[in-house]
mmCIF file of C-alpha atoms in Angstrom:
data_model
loop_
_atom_site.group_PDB
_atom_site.id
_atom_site.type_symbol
_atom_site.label_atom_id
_atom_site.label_comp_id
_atom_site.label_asym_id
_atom_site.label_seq_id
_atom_site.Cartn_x
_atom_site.Cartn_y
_atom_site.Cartn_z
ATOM 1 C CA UNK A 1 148.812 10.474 55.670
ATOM 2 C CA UNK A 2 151.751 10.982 53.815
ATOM 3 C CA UNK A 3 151.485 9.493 49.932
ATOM 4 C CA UNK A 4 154.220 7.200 48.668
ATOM 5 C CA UNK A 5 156.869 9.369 47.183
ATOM 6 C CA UNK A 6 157.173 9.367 43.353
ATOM 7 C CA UNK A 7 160.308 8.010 41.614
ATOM 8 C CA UNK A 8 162.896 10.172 40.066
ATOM 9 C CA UNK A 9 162.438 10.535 36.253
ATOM 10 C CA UNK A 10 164.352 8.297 33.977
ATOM 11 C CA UNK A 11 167.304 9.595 32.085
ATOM 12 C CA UNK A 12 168.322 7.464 28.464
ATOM 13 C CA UNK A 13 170.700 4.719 30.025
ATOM 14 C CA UNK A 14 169.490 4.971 33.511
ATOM 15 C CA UNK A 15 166.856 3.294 35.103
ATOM 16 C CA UNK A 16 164.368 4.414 37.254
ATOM 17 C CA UNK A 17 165.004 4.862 40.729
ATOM 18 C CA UNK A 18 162.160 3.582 43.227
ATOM 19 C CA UNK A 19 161.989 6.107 46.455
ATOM 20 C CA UNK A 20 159.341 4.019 47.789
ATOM 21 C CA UNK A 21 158.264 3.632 51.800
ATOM 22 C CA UNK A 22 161.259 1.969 53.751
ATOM 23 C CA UNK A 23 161.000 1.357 57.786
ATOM 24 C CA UNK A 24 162.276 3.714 59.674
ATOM 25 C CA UNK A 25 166.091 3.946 59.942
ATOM 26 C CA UNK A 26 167.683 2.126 62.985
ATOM 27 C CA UNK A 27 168.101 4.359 65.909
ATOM 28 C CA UNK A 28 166.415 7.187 64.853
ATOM 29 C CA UNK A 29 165.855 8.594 68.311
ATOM 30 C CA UNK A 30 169.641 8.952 68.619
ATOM 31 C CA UNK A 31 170.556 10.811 65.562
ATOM 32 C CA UNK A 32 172.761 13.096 66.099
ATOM 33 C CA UNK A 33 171.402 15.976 63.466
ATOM 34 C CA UNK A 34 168.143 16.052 65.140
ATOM 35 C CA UNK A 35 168.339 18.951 67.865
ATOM 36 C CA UNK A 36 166.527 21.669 68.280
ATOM 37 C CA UNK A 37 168.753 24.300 67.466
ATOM 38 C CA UNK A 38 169.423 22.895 63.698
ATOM 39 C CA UNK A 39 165.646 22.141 62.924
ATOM 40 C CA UNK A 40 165.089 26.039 63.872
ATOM 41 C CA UNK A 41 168.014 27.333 62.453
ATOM 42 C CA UNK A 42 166.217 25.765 59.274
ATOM 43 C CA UNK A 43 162.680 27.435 60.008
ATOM 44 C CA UNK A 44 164.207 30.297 60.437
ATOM 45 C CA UNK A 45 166.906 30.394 57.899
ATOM 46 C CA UNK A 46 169.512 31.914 60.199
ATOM 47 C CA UNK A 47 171.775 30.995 62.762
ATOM 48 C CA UNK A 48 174.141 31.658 64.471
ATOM 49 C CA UNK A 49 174.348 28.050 64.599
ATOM 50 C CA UNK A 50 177.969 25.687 65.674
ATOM 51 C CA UNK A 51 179.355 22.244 65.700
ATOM 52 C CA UNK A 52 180.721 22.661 69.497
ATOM 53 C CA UNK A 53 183.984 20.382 70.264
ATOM 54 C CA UNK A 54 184.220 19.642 74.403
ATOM 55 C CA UNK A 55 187.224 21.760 74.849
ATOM 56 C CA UNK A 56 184.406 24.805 73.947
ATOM 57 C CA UNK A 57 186.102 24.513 70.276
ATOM 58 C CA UNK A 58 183.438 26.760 67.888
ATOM 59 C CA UNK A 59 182.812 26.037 64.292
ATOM 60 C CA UNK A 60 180.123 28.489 62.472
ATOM 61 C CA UNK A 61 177.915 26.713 60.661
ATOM 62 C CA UNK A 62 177.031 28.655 57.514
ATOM 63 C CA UNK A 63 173.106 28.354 58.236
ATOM 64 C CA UNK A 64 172.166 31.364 55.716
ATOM 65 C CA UNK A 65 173.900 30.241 53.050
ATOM 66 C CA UNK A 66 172.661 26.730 53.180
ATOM 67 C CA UNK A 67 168.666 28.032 52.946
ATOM 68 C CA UNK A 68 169.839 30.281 50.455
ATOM 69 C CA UNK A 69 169.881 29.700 46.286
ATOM 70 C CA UNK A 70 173.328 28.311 45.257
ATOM 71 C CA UNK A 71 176.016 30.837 44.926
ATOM 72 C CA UNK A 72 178.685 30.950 42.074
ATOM 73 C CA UNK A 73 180.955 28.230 43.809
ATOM 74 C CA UNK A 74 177.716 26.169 44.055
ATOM 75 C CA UNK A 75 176.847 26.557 40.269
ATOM 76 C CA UNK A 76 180.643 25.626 39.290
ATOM 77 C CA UNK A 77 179.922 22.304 41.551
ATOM 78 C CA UNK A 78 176.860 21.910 39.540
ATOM 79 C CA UNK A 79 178.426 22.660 36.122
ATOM 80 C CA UNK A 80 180.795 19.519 36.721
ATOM 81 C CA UNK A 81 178.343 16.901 37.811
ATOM 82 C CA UNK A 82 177.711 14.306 35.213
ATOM 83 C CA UNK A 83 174.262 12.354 34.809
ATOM 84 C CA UNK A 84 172.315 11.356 38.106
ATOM 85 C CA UNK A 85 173.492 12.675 41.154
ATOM 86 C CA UNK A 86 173.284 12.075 44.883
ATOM 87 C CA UNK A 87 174.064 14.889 47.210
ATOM 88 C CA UNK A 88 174.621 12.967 50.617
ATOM 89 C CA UNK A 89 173.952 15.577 53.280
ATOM 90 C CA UNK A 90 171.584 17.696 51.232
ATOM 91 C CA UNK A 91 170.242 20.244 54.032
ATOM 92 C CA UNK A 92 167.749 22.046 53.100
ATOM 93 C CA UNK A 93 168.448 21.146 49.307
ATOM 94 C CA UNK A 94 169.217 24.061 47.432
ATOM 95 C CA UNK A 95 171.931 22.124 45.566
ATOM 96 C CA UNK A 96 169.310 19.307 44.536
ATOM 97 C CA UNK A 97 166.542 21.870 43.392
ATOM 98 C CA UNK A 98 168.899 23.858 41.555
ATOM 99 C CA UNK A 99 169.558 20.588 39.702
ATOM 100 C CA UNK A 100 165.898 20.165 39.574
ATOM 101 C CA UNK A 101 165.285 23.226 38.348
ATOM 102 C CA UNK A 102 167.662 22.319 35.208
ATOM 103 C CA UNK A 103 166.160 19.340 34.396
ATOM 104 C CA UNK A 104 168.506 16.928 35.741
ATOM 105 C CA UNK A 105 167.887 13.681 38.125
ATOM 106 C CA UNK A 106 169.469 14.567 41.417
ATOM 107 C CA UNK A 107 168.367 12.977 44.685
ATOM 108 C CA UNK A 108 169.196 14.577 48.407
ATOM 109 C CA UNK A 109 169.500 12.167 51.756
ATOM 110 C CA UNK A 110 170.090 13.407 55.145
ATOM 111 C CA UNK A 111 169.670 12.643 58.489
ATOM 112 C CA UNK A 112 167.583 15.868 59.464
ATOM 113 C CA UNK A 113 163.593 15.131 58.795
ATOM 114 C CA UNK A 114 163.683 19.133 58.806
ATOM 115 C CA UNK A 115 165.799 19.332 56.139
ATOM 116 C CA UNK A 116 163.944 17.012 53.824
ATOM 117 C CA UNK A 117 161.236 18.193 54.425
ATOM 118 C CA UNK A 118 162.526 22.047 53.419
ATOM 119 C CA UNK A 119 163.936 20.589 50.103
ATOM 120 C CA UNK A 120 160.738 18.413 49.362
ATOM 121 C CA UNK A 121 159.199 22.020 49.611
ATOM 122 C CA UNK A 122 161.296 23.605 47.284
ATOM 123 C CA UNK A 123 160.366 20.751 44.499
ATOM 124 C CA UNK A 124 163.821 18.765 45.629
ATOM 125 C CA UNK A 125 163.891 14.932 45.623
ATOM 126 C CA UNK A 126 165.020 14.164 49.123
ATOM 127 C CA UNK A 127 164.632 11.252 51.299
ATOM 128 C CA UNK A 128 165.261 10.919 55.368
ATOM 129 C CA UNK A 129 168.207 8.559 55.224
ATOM 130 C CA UNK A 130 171.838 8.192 56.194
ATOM 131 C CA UNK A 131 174.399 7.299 53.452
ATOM 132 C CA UNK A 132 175.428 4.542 55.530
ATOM 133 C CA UNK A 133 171.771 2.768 55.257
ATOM 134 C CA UNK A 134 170.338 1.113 51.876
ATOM 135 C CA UNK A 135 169.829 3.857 49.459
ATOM 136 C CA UNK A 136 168.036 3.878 45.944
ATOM 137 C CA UNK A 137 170.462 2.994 42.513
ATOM 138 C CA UNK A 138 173.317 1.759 44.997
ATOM 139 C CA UNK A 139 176.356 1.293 42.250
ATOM 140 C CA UNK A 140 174.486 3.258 39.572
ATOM 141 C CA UNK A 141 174.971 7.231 40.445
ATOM 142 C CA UNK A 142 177.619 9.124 37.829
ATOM 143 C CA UNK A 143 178.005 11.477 40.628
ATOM 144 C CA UNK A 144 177.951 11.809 44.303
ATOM 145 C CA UNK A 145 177.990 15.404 46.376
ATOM 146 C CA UNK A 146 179.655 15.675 50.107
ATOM 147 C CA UNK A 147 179.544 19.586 50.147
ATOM 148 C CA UNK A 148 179.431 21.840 53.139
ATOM 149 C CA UNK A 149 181.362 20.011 55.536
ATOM 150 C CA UNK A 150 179.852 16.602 54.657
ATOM 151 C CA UNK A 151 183.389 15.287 54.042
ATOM 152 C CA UNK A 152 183.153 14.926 57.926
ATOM 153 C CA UNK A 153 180.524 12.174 57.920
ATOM 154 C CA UNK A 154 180.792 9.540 60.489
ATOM 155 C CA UNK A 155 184.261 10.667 61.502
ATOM 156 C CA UNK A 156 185.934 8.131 59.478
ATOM 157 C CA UNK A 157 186.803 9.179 56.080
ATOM 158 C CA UNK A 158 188.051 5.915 54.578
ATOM 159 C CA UNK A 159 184.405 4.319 55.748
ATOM 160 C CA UNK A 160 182.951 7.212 54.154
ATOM 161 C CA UNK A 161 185.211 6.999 50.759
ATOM 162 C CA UNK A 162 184.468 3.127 50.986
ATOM 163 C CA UNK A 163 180.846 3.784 50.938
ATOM 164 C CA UNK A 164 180.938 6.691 48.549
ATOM 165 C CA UNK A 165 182.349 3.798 46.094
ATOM 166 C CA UNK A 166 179.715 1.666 46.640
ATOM 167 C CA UNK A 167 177.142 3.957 45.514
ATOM 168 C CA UNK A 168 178.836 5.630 42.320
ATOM 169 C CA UNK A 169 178.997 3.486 38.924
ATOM 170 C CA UNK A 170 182.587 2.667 37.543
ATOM 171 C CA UNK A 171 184.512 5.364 36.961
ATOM 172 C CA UNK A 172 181.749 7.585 38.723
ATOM 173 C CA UNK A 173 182.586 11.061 40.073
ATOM 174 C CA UNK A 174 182.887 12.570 43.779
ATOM 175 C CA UNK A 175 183.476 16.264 44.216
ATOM 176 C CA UNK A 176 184.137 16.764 47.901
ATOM 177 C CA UNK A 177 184.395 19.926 49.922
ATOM 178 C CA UNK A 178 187.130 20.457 51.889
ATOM 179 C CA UNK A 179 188.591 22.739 54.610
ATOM 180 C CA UNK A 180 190.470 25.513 53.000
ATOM 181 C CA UNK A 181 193.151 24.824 55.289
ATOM 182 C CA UNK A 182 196.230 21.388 55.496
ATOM 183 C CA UNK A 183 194.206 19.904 57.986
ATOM 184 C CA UNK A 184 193.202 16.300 59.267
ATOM 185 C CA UNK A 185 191.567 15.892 62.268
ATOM 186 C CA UNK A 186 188.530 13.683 64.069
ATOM 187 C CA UNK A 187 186.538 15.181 66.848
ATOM 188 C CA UNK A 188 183.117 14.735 69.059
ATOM 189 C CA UNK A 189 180.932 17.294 68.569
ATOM 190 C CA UNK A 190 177.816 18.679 68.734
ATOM 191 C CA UNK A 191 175.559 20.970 67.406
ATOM 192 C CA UNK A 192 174.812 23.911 68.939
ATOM 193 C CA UNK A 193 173.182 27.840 68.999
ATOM 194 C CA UNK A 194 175.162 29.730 71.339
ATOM 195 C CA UNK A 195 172.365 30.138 73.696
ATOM 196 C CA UNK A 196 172.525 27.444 75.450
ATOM 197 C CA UNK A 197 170.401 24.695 73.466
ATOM 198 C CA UNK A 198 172.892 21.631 72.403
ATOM 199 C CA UNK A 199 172.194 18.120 70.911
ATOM 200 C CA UNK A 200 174.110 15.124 71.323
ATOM 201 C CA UNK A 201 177.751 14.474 70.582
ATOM 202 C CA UNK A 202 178.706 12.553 67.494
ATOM 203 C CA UNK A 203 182.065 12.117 65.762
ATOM 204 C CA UNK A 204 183.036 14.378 62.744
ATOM 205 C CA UNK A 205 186.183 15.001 60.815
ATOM 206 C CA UNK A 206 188.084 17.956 59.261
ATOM 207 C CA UNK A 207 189.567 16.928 55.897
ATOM 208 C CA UNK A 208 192.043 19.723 53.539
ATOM 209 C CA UNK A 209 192.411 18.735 49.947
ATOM 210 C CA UNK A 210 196.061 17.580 50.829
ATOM 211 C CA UNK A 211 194.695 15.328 53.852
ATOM 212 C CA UNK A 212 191.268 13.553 51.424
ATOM 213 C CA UNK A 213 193.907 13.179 48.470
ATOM 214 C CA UNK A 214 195.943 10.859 50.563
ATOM 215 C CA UNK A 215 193.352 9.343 52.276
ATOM 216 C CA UNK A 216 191.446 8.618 48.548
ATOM 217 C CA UNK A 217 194.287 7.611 47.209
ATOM 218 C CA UNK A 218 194.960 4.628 49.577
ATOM 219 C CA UNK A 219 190.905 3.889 48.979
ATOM 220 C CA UNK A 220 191.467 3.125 45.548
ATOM 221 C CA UNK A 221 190.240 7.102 43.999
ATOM 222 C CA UNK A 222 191.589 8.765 41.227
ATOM 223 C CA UNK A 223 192.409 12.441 41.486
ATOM 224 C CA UNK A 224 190.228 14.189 38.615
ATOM 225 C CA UNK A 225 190.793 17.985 39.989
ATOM 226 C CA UNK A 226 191.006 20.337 42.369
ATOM 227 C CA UNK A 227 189.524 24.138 42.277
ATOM 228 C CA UNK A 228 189.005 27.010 44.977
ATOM 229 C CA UNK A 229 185.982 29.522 44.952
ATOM 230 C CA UNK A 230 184.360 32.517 46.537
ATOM 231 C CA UNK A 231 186.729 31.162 49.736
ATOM 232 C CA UNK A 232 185.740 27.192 49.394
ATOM 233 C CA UNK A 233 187.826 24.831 48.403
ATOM 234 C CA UNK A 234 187.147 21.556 46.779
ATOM 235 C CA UNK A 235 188.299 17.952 44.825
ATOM 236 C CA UNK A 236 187.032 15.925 42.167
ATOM 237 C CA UNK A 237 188.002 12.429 42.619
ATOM 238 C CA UNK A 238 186.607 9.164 39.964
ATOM 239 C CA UNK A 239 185.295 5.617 41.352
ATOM 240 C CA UNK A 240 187.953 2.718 40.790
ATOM 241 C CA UNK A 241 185.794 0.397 41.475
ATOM 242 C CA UNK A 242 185.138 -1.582 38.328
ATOM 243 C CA UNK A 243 182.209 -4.173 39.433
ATOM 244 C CA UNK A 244 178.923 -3.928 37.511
ATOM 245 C CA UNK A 245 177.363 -4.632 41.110
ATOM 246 C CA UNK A 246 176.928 -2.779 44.473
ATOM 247 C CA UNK A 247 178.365 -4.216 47.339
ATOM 248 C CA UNK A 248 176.241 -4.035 50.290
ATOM 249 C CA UNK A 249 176.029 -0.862 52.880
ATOM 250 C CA UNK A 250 178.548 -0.635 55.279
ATOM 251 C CA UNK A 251 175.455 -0.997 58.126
ATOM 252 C CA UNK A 252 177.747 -1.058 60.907
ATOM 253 C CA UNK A 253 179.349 2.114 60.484
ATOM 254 C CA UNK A 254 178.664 5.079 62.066
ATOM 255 C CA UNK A 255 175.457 7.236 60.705
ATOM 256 C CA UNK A 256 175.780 11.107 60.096
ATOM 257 C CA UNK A 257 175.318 13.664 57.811
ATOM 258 C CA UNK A 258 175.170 16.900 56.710
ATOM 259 C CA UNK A 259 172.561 19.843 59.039
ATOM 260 C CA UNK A 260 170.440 17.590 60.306
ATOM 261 C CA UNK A 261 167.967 16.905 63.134
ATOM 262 C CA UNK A 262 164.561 14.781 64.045
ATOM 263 C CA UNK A 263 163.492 11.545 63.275
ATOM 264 C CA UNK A 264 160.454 10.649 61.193
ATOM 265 C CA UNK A 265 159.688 8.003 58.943
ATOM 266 C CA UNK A 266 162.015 7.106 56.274
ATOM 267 C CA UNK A 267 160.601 8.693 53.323
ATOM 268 C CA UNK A 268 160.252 11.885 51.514
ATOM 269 C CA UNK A 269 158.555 14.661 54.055
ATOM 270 C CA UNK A 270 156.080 17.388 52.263
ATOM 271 C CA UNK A 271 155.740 18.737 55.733
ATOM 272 C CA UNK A 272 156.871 19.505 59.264
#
């Protein structure tokens, strides 16, 4: 039996943050981040691994890089994130324990059991959950992570930038990655190894710096900065909202997240 995860360690001016047992999220059978193909690409650490459109559209999936330590683009990411921070769509974590490894209170979600249960491994906080469910210290993070791709989420960036704001304290920080590219696009896709084995389809979007900018800016986001390394581009936007309280999760939007795949109680794994 899996023991109750332990909280995250306080930080002077922020509470603690419970990550104790939840029910299981609502339709975990149907996630779409819980195929085969991802949950071995992560046992295995390689791909080749793609988010397949229906038109037979490929997109690489960087699997190697994800189960890898964080690069230098990763560590300039890191260098700017201020107090606690949440990387929605963690994979397989190595942004969260390379915060962990510093000393600093970072927490991982994602929708892939696998992938939780890979960062719990590496001494990441992580917990099976999709940004769009109740998370821990709703309205209270100084920063929040979509990296990799996880700009995508849901396929509907102003519910994801609505939510984003929801979780992040006044005048909190996003960095975002985006496509390297002007581009601003929603598709179904689905995740898939080349050789044949596929999960479901789920919607995703392609955002450029030029496409989130406008779409933050019409959410309510500031523009704090924009930067481009070892070929990955990315944006630093700060929380408008100016409530001391969280509003409540967007439930009804769509779930998704970063590599992710099998359901599982919601809670921190410590194994497959």
């Amino acid at each position: 039996m899996t023991p109750p995860p332990p909280s995250l360690p306080s930080l002077p001016g922020h509470p603690k943050v419970d990550l104790g047992e939840r029910s299981a999220p609502p339709n975990a059978t149907a996630r779409p981040w819980s195929a085969d193909p991802y949950t071995d690409a992560l046992r295995t650490g390689r791909g080749p691994l793609y988010l397949r459109r229906s038109d037979g559209w490929l997109l690489p999936l960087e699997v190697e890089r994800w189960c890898a330590e964080a690069d230098a683009a990763d560590r300039e990411v890191l260098r700017r994130c201020e107090g606690a921070v949440l990387d929605v769509g963690c994979g397989p974590g190595r942004l969260v324990t390379a915060l962990a490894a510093q000393g600093r209170r970072a927490l991982g979600i994602d929708i892939s059991e696998a992938a939780v249960a890979h960062t719990v491994r590496l001494g990441g906080q992580a917990l099976f959950r999709s940004v769009f469910e109740p998370l821990p210290g709703e309205g209270r993070w100084d920063t929040a992570l979509l990296i990799d791709g996880n700009v995508g989420i849901g396929g509907n960036p102003h519910a994801l930038l609505r939510r984003m704001s929801q979780l992040l304290a006044p005048d909190g920080l996003l960095i975002a990655e985006t496509v390297p590219v002007d581009v601003d696009e929603r598709v179904q896709v689905h995740v898939a190894d080349g050789r044949g084995a596929s999960g479901t389809d789920f919607p995703w979007a392609r955002l450029g710096t030029p496409a989130l900018l406008r779409h933050a800016r019409r959410a309510g986001w500031r523009p704090n900065g924009q930067w481009a390394a070892g070929g990955r581009s990315f944006l630093a936007l700060r929380n408008r909202r100016t409530s001391s309280a969280a509003e409540p999760p967007n439930s009804t939007a769509v779930t998704s997240s970063q590599r992710d795949r099998n359901p599982s109680p919601d809670r921190p794994v410590a194994d497959l």
